[in-house]
Structure formats: structure tokens, C-alpha cells
């Protein structure tokens, strides 16, 4: 999106300006730094700036390019990025989105696949910080798109400079930089780029927003003003997070099995903006949703929660099961909507259902997926289940949504319940460690040091310390 008046000129971004933007975002001054490069002018400018920055500091870079398999030209474009990296002496990996593609919502699916692929590659390569090339014009588009969706302060805060995603820190050092300056940086450095034709595809909402750019500019809706709005909303979000943290401490509990329990009477008595925030965040954390919920569905759920005598005891929304019983409110995962199983390699790490982090310290691979009805029946036939006889444990609906560990020989275990089991039998699955670590934290999705409080359980559910 380029909301620029004719005749506007921009200078290239200097190395000093880039360093001043990047340095405060880094969590460490050592190790390999990842860079996502698509081949467009913004990511090519990022690569040029990051390469110069890294050479000055002696830092190693790892470059990633995602080929979504949606355009035949993408293979050649990714190869050209690799050639440029080879000339600069930088390692480069092409990450391919394999498998069938959805017939609708392709941009959202591609975005999710892109982040998933890069996060996995970063974990494999030991990369903690990954640089993304989002700039001021991208931020402006994001805000306009979220205004259209009717989101609140979370959505209007736009993209965060620092965000934790599946064990990787996503850094956006160019978020205050207009795209025109990145184009000027490419021209000044003499580096080539490619333009993605999908950016002009009329099927996508962002293309329509770009077409509205001249009229918005004439009305004074510029990227810089939208950027200031994002900063203001980010401050409002941080303040709401502090209020929400205090409320959660007094009136709610987050259980390691992936369940949130709230005092319904206290929730109904809370200010409406706080009610919306608490329920939205709980649904996103438990349901594995990365983005704010649509306001209409959220409002209907809140009206049901606030009713004196709800006609139904259970409702579902955003992949979650919401239960009301007297003054209690429980939010848990709808197991039927949980993610497909994942395989975690021997001595490897992984994540499942955007909620649980997995560590497999054993010498054999394991599969982790939803327990479900069949898994529960199988587990009840194991020796471990005898410890639960007659004991009050996790509610059945929550049990079905638990992550189950299955080895290649067919053994099954539920690590969240293993602490109640008899002495370990030596089965490989008993050593697998699983933590509740939602992709979207309960109180803030912008994980800057010192921002807010995140009351998510961090100890392994089976009581074993991770190494």
C-alpha cells in the first residue's frame, strides 16, 4: 500500500538507522540470525541491510525463502534469492509448502503455512530471532483491514515489533519505514527485486485497499498517521493487559491440561471492555487462534454468558467448548477441532495444536495428537489408568482434548495424567514432556521484555524438568 502524494521523494535507509531499529529488539548479541526473504523489494532491502549489519558485528545469518507452490514463477524467484545469498556467502534454504491447497481463504492459509515452515526451520537451525520485512505501508494496510473486520485495541494495535511464534521471536525492524525508502535503498545499493503479481490480484481484500490509496491519502489517512494509531492502540492494549492480569489472578485459573476456569459472577460484574478481552484471549489461547475473533460472534457469546439463566449449558466458538454451571465458567478445547497429529523426532522438540510444546528426550520418535474417544478407551486399558480409579481428576470433555503420546509400536500415554500413575513402566512415552504454551498468550501477543503478565503454566505437565 503506497499512500503517497505525487512528487514525494524518499532517501535510502542508512546502516546507522537500521542498527538503531534492530539492536533494541534482539534478545542476544550472539548466535545465528534468521532473515525471511521473498525476493520483493522490501525483503531484498532487509537482506542488504542485515548483511551489512551482521558483517560489522561478526554475526552469522541464515536466509529463508518460502515457495508456496501457488505460482510457477516462484521457483525461479526463490532460486535467484539463493544465488544472491551464495554470492554474499550466506546460507539459504527454500521452504516448500507441500500438499493440497484450500479452495478458499488461500491467503490466510498461505500465511499460516509460511510462518509454520519458517518456525520449524528456525528450530532446526538453532535460530532464535527471525527478521521479517514488514514496513509502515504493510502496517497501514493491516489496520485498515482490521477496521473493516471490526476488531478492538488488539487488532488496531497492528503488527508487533516483537512477537513470539512457536518458540521463535519474530522481529520487524522496518515497521516504521515507508516502502518508498526501501525501494530507494534497493536502487542505491544496485540490488534487483521481483514484484509478486498476487499483490494486484482483485480477489484479495488488500488489493482493494491499495486501490483506495489515493482517496485515503487525499482525506489525510496516511501510513504515518495509521502508524501512530497503532502505537496508541498498543499502549491501550498494554494497559488492558495489566487490568486483565490482575483480574485473572483474583478470579480465574489456567490449568496445565488446557482449561480456563473463571468466576462467572465476577466476569459479568467486570467492565464490558475487560469482559471482551478476557473471553477473547481465553478462546484464542485454548482454541489455538492467532488473530482476534470477529466482534459479532464474541458479542453473542458474551450475551449468553451474562444471561441470568442461559437456555443452554454449553456453547462452542472458535474451536472451544464453553460451559456455564452456576457461577462457574469453563473454557476448554473442542477435541473434534484439534489439529492433526505431529511426529516428534528422537531427542527433538515440537508443538501441537498451537497450544502445547513437546520435548522428546528419548531415543525413539513419538506421535502426539488429540486423545479423543478412541484414545481414551485405549488408555483406560493401560496399567497407568488404575491410579485414577475412584479419584477426582480432569473432566471427561477436557480429557478428550488432551495431547496423547503414541509410539511407533502402538503404546499410548497421557502425560498430563502420568503423575497420578503407578511407578513408571519404562515405556518410552512416559518420558515425553509436554507444556501448555499457547501460541497466543492469555494476556498479550506482543512479548516484549517487561510487557504485562502471562499466567500460562511453564512447568512440564508430568512434573519432569525440561533440559
Coordinates of C-alpha atoms in Angstrom, one line a residue:
X1 CA 0.0 0.0 0.0
X2 CA 1.5 3.3 -1.0
X3 CA -0.4 6.3 0.3
X4 CA 2.0 8.9 -1.2
X5 CA 1.3 12.2 -2.8
X6 CA 2.8 12.8 -6.3
X7 CA 6.3 14.2 -6.2
X8 CA 7.1 12.7 -2.7
X9 CA 10.7 11.5 -2.6
X10 CA 12.5 9.4 0.0
X11 CA 16.1 8.7 0.7
X12 CA 17.5 5.2 1.3
X13 CA 17.7 3.8 4.8
X14 CA 21.2 4.1 6.3
X15 CA 23.1 1.4 8.1
X16 CA 23.0 3.5 11.3
X17 CA 19.2 3.9 11.1
X18 CA 18.8 0.2 10.6
X19 CA 21.0 -0.7 13.5
X20 CA 19.2 1.7 15.8
X21 CA 15.9 0.0 14.9
X22 CA 17.2 -3.6 15.1
X23 CA 19.5 -3.6 18.1
X24 CA 16.9 -3.0 20.8
X25 CA 14.8 -5.8 19.5
X26 CA 17.4 -8.6 19.8
X27 CA 17.4 -10.9 22.8
X28 CA 21.0 -11.9 22.3
X29 CA 24.1 -10.5 20.6
X30 CA 25.4 -13.9 19.6
X31 CA 24.2 -16.8 17.5
X32 CA 22.6 -17.2 14.1
X33 CA 20.1 -14.5 13.0
X34 CA 17.4 -15.6 10.6
X35 CA 16.1 -13.5 7.7
X36 CA 13.0 -14.1 5.7
X37 CA 13.4 -13.1 2.1
X38 CA 10.8 -13.5 -0.6
X39 CA 12.5 -11.6 -3.4
X40 CA 10.3 -8.5 -3.2
X41 CA 11.9 -5.0 -2.7
X42 CA 11.1 -4.8 1.0
X43 CA 12.7 -8.2 1.8
X44 CA 15.7 -7.6 -0.6
X45 CA 16.3 -4.3 1.2
X46 CA 16.1 -6.1 4.5
X47 CA 18.7 -8.7 3.4
X48 CA 21.0 -6.0 2.1
X49 CA 20.8 -4.1 5.4
X50 CA 21.0 -7.2 7.6
X51 CA 24.1 -8.5 5.7
X52 CA 26.0 -5.2 6.3
X53 CA 24.9 -5.1 9.9
X54 CA 26.0 -8.7 10.5
X55 CA 29.4 -8.3 8.9
X56 CA 30.1 -5.3 11.1
X57 CA 29.3 -7.4 14.2
X58 CA 30.6 -10.8 13.1
X59 CA 27.1 -12.4 13.3
X60 CA 26.0 -15.4 11.2
X61 CA 22.9 -15.2 9.0
X62 CA 20.5 -17.9 7.8
X63 CA 18.3 -16.9 4.9
X64 CA 14.8 -18.5 4.3
X65 CA 12.6 -18.2 1.3
X66 CA 9.1 -19.9 1.3
X67 CA 7.8 -21.3 -2.0
X68 CA 4.0 -21.6 -1.5
X69 CA 3.6 -23.6 -4.8
X70 CA 0.9 -21.2 -5.9
X71 CA 2.8 -19.6 -8.9
X72 CA 5.1 -21.3 -11.4
X73 CA 7.4 -18.3 -11.3
X74 CA 8.0 -18.7 -7.5
X75 CA 10.6 -21.5 -8.0
X76 CA 12.8 -19.3 -10.2
X77 CA 12.4 -16.3 -7.8
X78 CA 13.4 -18.4 -4.8
X79 CA 16.4 -19.7 -6.8
X80 CA 17.5 -16.2 -7.6
X81 CA 17.4 -15.3 -3.9
X82 CA 19.6 -18.3 -3.3
X83 CA 22.1 -17.3 -5.9
X84 CA 22.3 -13.8 -4.4
X85 CA 22.9 -15.3 -1.0
X86 CA 25.6 -17.6 -2.4
X87 CA 27.4 -14.6 -3.9
X88 CA 27.3 -13.0 -0.5
X89 CA 28.5 -16.1 1.2
X90 CA 25.3 -16.6 3.2
X91 CA 23.4 -19.9 3.6
X92 CA 20.0 -20.1 2.1
X93 CA 17.1 -22.6 2.4
X94 CA 14.0 -22.8 0.2
X95 CA 11.0 -24.0 2.3
X96 CA 8.2 -25.5 0.2
X97 CA 4.5 -25.7 1.2
X98 CA 3.6 -29.1 0.0
X99 CA 0.3 -30.8 -0.2
X100 CA -3.2 -29.8 -1.3
X101 CA -4.1 -26.1 -1.2
X102 CA -7.5 -24.9 0.1
X103 CA -10.1 -23.6 -2.4
X104 CA -11.0 -20.6 -0.2
X105 CA -9.1 -18.5 2.3
X106 CA -5.9 -19.1 0.4
X107 CA -4.0 -16.0 1.6
X108 CA -4.7 -16.8 5.3
X109 CA -3.7 -20.5 4.8
X110 CA -0.5 -19.5 2.9
X111 CA 0.4 -17.0 5.7
X112 CA -0.1 -19.7 8.3
X113 CA 1.9 -22.2 6.3
X114 CA 4.7 -19.7 5.8
X115 CA 5.1 -19.0 9.5
X116 CA 4.9 -22.7 10.4
X117 CA 7.6 -23.6 7.8
X118 CA 9.9 -20.8 9.0
X119 CA 9.4 -21.5 12.6
X120 CA 10.2 -25.2 12.1
X121 CA 13.3 -24.3 10.0
X122 CA 14.5 -21.9 12.7
X123 CA 14.1 -24.5 15.4
X124 CA 16.1 -27.0 13.3
X125 CA 18.8 -24.4 12.7
X126 CA 19.0 -23.1 16.2
X127 CA 17.7 -19.7 15.2
X128 CA 16.0 -17.7 17.9
X129 CA 15.4 -14.3 16.2
X130 CA 13.9 -14.2 12.7
X131 CA 13.8 -10.8 10.8
X132 CA 10.7 -10.0 8.8
X133 CA 10.5 -7.2 6.2
X134 CA 7.1 -5.7 7.2
X135 CA 7.1 -2.0 6.8
X136 CA 5.0 1.1 7.5
X137 CA 2.8 0.6 4.4
X138 CA 2.1 -3.0 5.5
X139 CA 1.2 -1.8 9.0
X140 CA -1.3 0.7 7.4
X141 CA -2.9 -2.0 5.3
X142 CA -3.2 -4.2 8.4
X143 CA -5.0 -1.5 10.3
X144 CA -7.4 -0.7 7.5
X145 CA -8.2 -4.4 7.1
X146 CA -8.8 -4.9 10.8
X147 CA -11.0 -1.8 11.0
X148 CA -13.1 -3.4 8.3
X149 CA -13.3 -6.6 10.5
X150 CA -14.5 -4.6 13.5
X151 CA -11.6 -5.6 15.8
X152 CA -10.8 -3.7 19.0
X153 CA -7.5 -2.5 20.5
X154 CA -5.7 -5.8 19.8
X155 CA -6.5 -5.5 16.1
X156 CA -5.9 -1.8 15.9
X157 CA -2.5 -2.2 17.5
X158 CA -1.4 -3.7 14.3
X159 CA 1.6 -5.9 13.9
X160 CA 4.0 -6.0 16.8
X161 CA 7.7 -5.3 16.5
X162 CA 8.5 -8.4 18.5
X163 CA 6.3 -11.4 18.7
X164 CA 6.9 -14.9 19.9
X165 CA 5.7 -17.6 17.5
X166 CA 6.1 -21.3 18.2
X167 CA 9.4 -20.9 20.0
X168 CA 10.8 -18.3 17.6
X169 CA 11.0 -14.5 18.1
X170 CA 9.7 -12.6 15.0
X171 CA 11.3 -9.2 14.7
X172 CA 10.1 -6.4 12.5
X173 CA 12.8 -3.7 12.5
X174 CA 11.4 -1.9 9.4
X175 CA 7.9 -1.3 10.8
X176 CA 8.3 2.5 10.9
X177 CA 9.9 2.7 7.4
X178 CA 7.8 3.6 4.4
X179 CA 8.1 1.2 1.4
X180 CA 9.4 4.1 -0.7
X181 CA 12.5 4.2 1.4
X182 CA 13.1 0.5 1.0
X183 CA 12.8 0.9 -2.8
X184 CA 15.3 3.8 -2.6
X185 CA 17.6 1.5 -0.6
X186 CA 17.5 -1.2 -3.3
X187 CA 18.2 1.3 -6.1
X188 CA 21.0 2.9 -4.1
X189 CA 22.6 -0.5 -3.5
X190 CA 22.1 -1.7 -7.0
X191 CA 20.2 -4.8 -6.0
X192 CA 17.4 -6.4 -8.0
X193 CA 14.0 -7.5 -6.9
X194 CA 10.8 -9.1 -8.2
X195 CA 7.2 -8.0 -7.9
X196 CA 4.7 -10.6 -6.8
X197 CA 1.6 -10.3 -9.1
X198 CA -0.6 -11.6 -6.4
X199 CA -0.3 -8.2 -4.8
X200 CA -2.5 -6.9 -7.6
X201 CA -5.0 -9.8 -7.6
X202 CA -8.5 -8.3 -7.4
X203 CA -9.8 -11.4 -5.5
X204 CA -8.0 -10.3 -2.3
X205 CA -9.2 -7.6 0.1
X206 CA -5.8 -6.0 0.4
X207 CA -5.8 -5.2 -3.4
X208 CA -9.0 -3.2 -2.9
X209 CA -7.4 -1.3 -0.1
X210 CA -4.4 -0.4 -2.3
X211 CA -6.8 0.8 -5.0
X212 CA -8.4 3.2 -2.4
X213 CA -5.0 4.6 -1.5
X214 CA -5.2 7.9 -3.5
X215 CA -8.6 8.8 -2.0
X216 CA -7.4 7.9 1.5
X217 CA -4.4 10.0 1.0
X218 CA -6.4 13.0 0.0
X219 CA -8.5 12.5 3.1
X220 CA -5.4 12.5 5.3
X221 CA -5.4 8.8 6.1
X222 CA -1.6 8.3 5.6
X223 CA 0.6 5.4 6.7
X224 CA 2.3 7.7 9.2
X225 CA -1.0 8.6 10.9
X226 CA -2.1 5.0 10.9
X227 CA 1.2 4.0 12.3
X228 CA 0.7 6.5 15.2
X229 CA -2.8 5.0 15.7
X230 CA -1.2 1.5 16.0
X231 CA 1.2 2.9 18.6
X232 CA -1.6 4.4 20.6
X233 CA -3.6 1.2 20.5
X234 CA -0.6 -0.8 21.5
X235 CA -0.4 1.4 24.7
X236 CA -4.1 0.9 25.3
X237 CA -3.6 -2.9 24.8
X238 CA -0.8 -2.9 27.4
X239 CA -3.0 -1.1 29.9
X240 CA -5.8 -3.5 29.3
X241 CA -3.4 -6.4 29.8
X242 CA -2.4 -5.1 33.2
X243 CA -6.1 -4.9 34.3
X244 CA -6.7 -8.4 32.8
X245 CA -3.7 -9.8 34.7
X246 CA -5.0 -8.5 38.0
X247 CA -8.4 -9.9 37.3
X248 CA -7.1 -13.3 36.3
X249 CA -5.0 -13.5 39.4
X250 CA -8.1 -13.0 41.6
X251 CA -10.9 -14.6 39.7
X252 CA -9.5 -17.3 37.3
X253 CA -7.3 -20.3 37.0
X254 CA -5.4 -21.7 34.0
X255 CA -4.9 -25.4 34.3
X256 CA -2.0 -27.3 32.6
X257 CA -4.4 -29.5 30.8
X258 CA -5.5 -26.6 28.7
X259 CA -8.6 -25.4 30.6
X260 CA -9.5 -22.0 31.9
X261 CA -11.9 -21.6 34.8
X262 CA -13.4 -18.2 35.6
X263 CA -15.7 -16.8 38.3
X264 CA -18.8 -16.1 36.1
X265 CA -20.3 -13.6 38.6
X266 CA -17.0 -11.6 38.7
X267 CA -16.8 -11.7 34.9
X268 CA -20.3 -10.3 34.5
X269 CA -19.5 -7.6 37.0
X270 CA -16.4 -6.5 35.2
X271 CA -16.4 -3.6 32.7
X272 CA -17.5 -4.6 29.2
X273 CA -14.2 -3.9 27.6
X274 CA -12.5 -6.2 30.1
X275 CA -15.1 -8.9 29.7
X276 CA -14.5 -9.0 25.9
X277 CA -10.8 -9.1 26.4
X278 CA -10.8 -11.9 28.9
X279 CA -13.1 -14.1 26.8
X280 CA -11.4 -13.3 23.5
X281 CA -7.9 -14.1 24.9
X282 CA -9.1 -17.3 26.6
X283 CA -10.8 -18.5 23.4
X284 CA -7.7 -17.7 21.3
X285 CA -5.3 -19.4 23.7
X286 CA -7.3 -22.5 24.2
X287 CA -8.6 -22.7 20.6
X288 CA -5.2 -22.0 19.0
X289 CA -6.4 -19.0 17.1
X290 CA -3.7 -16.4 16.3
X291 CA -6.0 -13.4 15.4
X292 CA -8.7 -11.5 17.3
X293 CA -12.2 -13.0 17.0
X294 CA -14.9 -11.3 15.0
X295 CA -16.8 -9.0 17.2
X296 CA -20.3 -10.3 16.3
X297 CA -19.7 -13.9 17.4
X298 CA -17.9 -12.7 20.5
X299 CA -20.8 -10.4 21.5
X300 CA -23.3 -13.2 21.1
X301 CA -21.3 -15.4 23.3
X302 CA -20.9 -12.7 25.9
X303 CA -24.7 -12.1 25.9
X304 CA -25.2 -15.8 26.6
X305 CA -22.6 -15.8 29.4
X306 CA -24.2 -12.8 31.0
X307 CA -27.8 -14.1 30.8
X308 CA -29.4 -14.9 34.2
X309 CA -30.4 -18.4 33.2
X310 CA -28.8 -19.5 29.9
X311 CA -31.0 -21.8 27.9
X312 CA -28.0 -23.9 27.0
X313 CA -25.3 -25.1 29.4
X314 CA -22.7 -25.5 26.6
X315 CA -21.8 -23.5 23.6
X316 CA -18.9 -23.7 21.1
X317 CA -17.0 -20.9 19.4
X318 CA -13.5 -20.6 17.8
X319 CA -12.7 -24.3 18.4
X320 CA -13.6 -24.1 22.1
X321 CA -16.2 -25.6 24.3
X322 CA -17.7 -23.0 26.8
X323 CA -19.6 -24.4 29.7
X324 CA -21.7 -22.5 32.3
X325 CA -22.5 -24.0 35.6
X326 CA -23.9 -21.6 38.3
X327 CA -21.3 -19.0 39.0
X328 CA -18.6 -21.0 37.2
X329 CA -17.4 -20.6 33.6
X330 CA -15.1 -23.2 31.9
X331 CA -13.4 -22.9 28.6
X332 CA -11.7 -25.9 27.1
X333 CA -10.7 -27.2 23.7
X334 CA -13.3 -28.9 21.5
X335 CA -11.4 -32.1 20.8
X336 CA -13.1 -32.6 17.4
X337 CA -11.5 -29.5 16.1
X338 CA -8.0 -30.2 17.4
X339 CA -5.0 -30.3 15.0
X340 CA -3.7 -33.4 13.2
X341 CA -1.1 -35.4 15.0
X342 CA 2.6 -34.5 14.7
X343 CA 5.7 -36.7 14.9
X344 CA 8.4 -35.5 17.2
X345 CA 11.8 -37.0 16.4
X346 CA 14.1 -38.7 18.9
X347 CA 15.7 -36.0 21.1
X348 CA 13.6 -33.5 19.3
X349 CA 11.1 -30.7 20.1
X350 CA 7.8 -29.8 18.5
X351 CA 4.4 -28.2 19.1
X352 CA 0.9 -29.4 18.7
X353 CA -2.5 -27.7 18.2
X354 CA -0.9 -24.2 18.7
X355 CA -1.2 -24.9 22.5
X356 CA 1.4 -27.5 23.6
X357 CA 5.2 -27.6 23.5
X358 CA 6.7 -31.0 23.3
X359 CA 10.1 -32.3 24.2
X360 CA 11.0 -35.9 23.4
X361 CA 14.3 -36.7 25.3
X362 CA 14.1 -40.4 24.3
X363 CA 15.9 -42.3 21.5
X364 CA 12.7 -43.1 19.6
X365 CA 10.3 -40.9 17.7
X366 CA 6.8 -40.4 19.0
X367 CA 3.5 -39.1 17.7
X368 CA 1.4 -36.6 19.6
X369 CA -2.2 -36.0 18.7
X370 CA -5.6 -35.5 20.3
X371 CA -6.7 -38.2 22.8
X372 CA -10.3 -38.4 21.6
X373 CA -12.8 -41.1 22.5
X374 CA -10.8 -43.9 21.0
X375 CA -7.6 -42.8 22.6
X376 CA -9.3 -42.5 26.0
X377 CA -10.7 -46.1 25.7
X378 CA -7.2 -47.4 24.8
X379 CA -5.5 -45.5 27.6
X380 CA -8.1 -46.9 30.1
X381 CA -6.8 -50.3 29.3
X382 CA -3.3 -49.5 30.3
X383 CA -1.7 -50.0 33.8
X384 CA -1.4 -46.3 34.3
X385 CA -5.1 -45.7 34.4
X386 CA -5.6 -47.8 37.5
X387 CA -4.2 -45.0 39.6
X388 CA -7.2 -42.9 38.6
X389 CA -9.9 -45.3 39.8
X390 CA -12.2 -43.5 42.3
X391 CA -10.1 -40.3 42.1
X392 CA -11.5 -37.0 41.1
X393 CA -9.5 -36.0 38.0
X394 CA -9.8 -33.9 34.8
X395 CA -13.4 -33.6 33.5
X396 CA -14.1 -36.0 30.7
X397 CA -14.5 -33.3 28.0
X398 CA -11.1 -32.0 28.9
X399 CA -9.6 -35.5 28.9
X400 CA -10.7 -36.0 25.3
X401 CA -8.8 -32.8 24.2
X402 CA -5.5 -33.8 25.9
X403 CA -2.4 -34.5 23.9
X404 CA -1.8 -38.2 23.7
X405 CA 1.6 -39.7 23.1
X406 CA 1.8 -42.7 20.8
X407 CA 5.0 -44.6 19.9
X408 CA 5.6 -46.4 16.7
X409 CA 4.7 -49.7 18.4
X410 CA 1.3 -48.5 19.4
X411 CA 1.8 -47.7 23.1
X412 CA -0.3 -44.8 24.3
X413 CA 0.1 -42.3 27.2
X414 CA -1.4 -39.1 28.5
X415 CA 1.5 -37.2 30.1
X416 CA -1.0 -34.8 31.9
X417 CA -2.2 -37.7 34.0
X418 CA 1.0 -39.7 34.3
X419 CA 1.9 -38.0 37.7
X420 CA -1.1 -39.9 39.1
X421 CA 0.1 -43.3 37.7
X422 CA 2.0 -46.0 39.4
X423 CA 5.8 -46.4 39.1
X424 CA 7.0 -45.9 35.6
X425 CA 7.0 -49.0 33.4
X426 CA 9.8 -47.9 31.2
X427 CA 7.6 -47.2 28.2
X428 CA 9.2 -44.5 26.1
X429 CA 6.1 -42.3 26.1
X430 CA 6.3 -41.7 29.9
X431 CA 9.4 -39.6 29.5
X432 CA 7.9 -37.2 26.9
X433 CA 7.4 -33.7 28.4
X434 CA 4.5 -31.5 27.4
X435 CA 3.8 -28.0 28.5
X436 CA 0.8 -25.8 27.9
X437 CA 2.3 -22.9 25.9
X438 CA -0.4 -21.4 23.8
X439 CA 0.6 -19.7 20.5
X440 CA -1.4 -16.7 21.7
X441 CA -0.6 -16.0 25.4
X442 CA -3.5 -15.3 27.6
X443 CA -2.8 -11.6 28.2
X444 CA -0.6 -10.2 25.5
X445 CA 0.5 -11.2 22.0
X446 CA 3.4 -8.8 21.9
X447 CA 6.1 -10.4 24.0
X448 CA 8.5 -7.5 24.8
X449 CA 10.6 -7.9 27.9
X450 CA 8.6 -6.5 30.8
X451 CA 5.3 -6.2 29.0
X452 CA 2.4 -7.3 31.1
X453 CA 2.0 -10.7 32.8
X454 CA 1.4 -14.0 31.2
X455 CA -0.1 -16.5 33.6
X456 CA 0.5 -19.6 31.5
X457 CA 1.9 -22.8 33.1
X458 CA 5.5 -23.3 32.2
X459 CA 6.4 -26.5 34.0
X460 CA 6.1 -29.8 32.2
X461 CA 2.7 -31.3 32.9
X462 CA 4.2 -34.6 34.1
X463 CA 6.4 -32.8 36.7
X464 CA 9.7 -33.6 34.9
X465 CA 12.0 -30.7 34.4
X466 CA 12.9 -29.9 30.8
X467 CA 16.6 -29.8 30.0

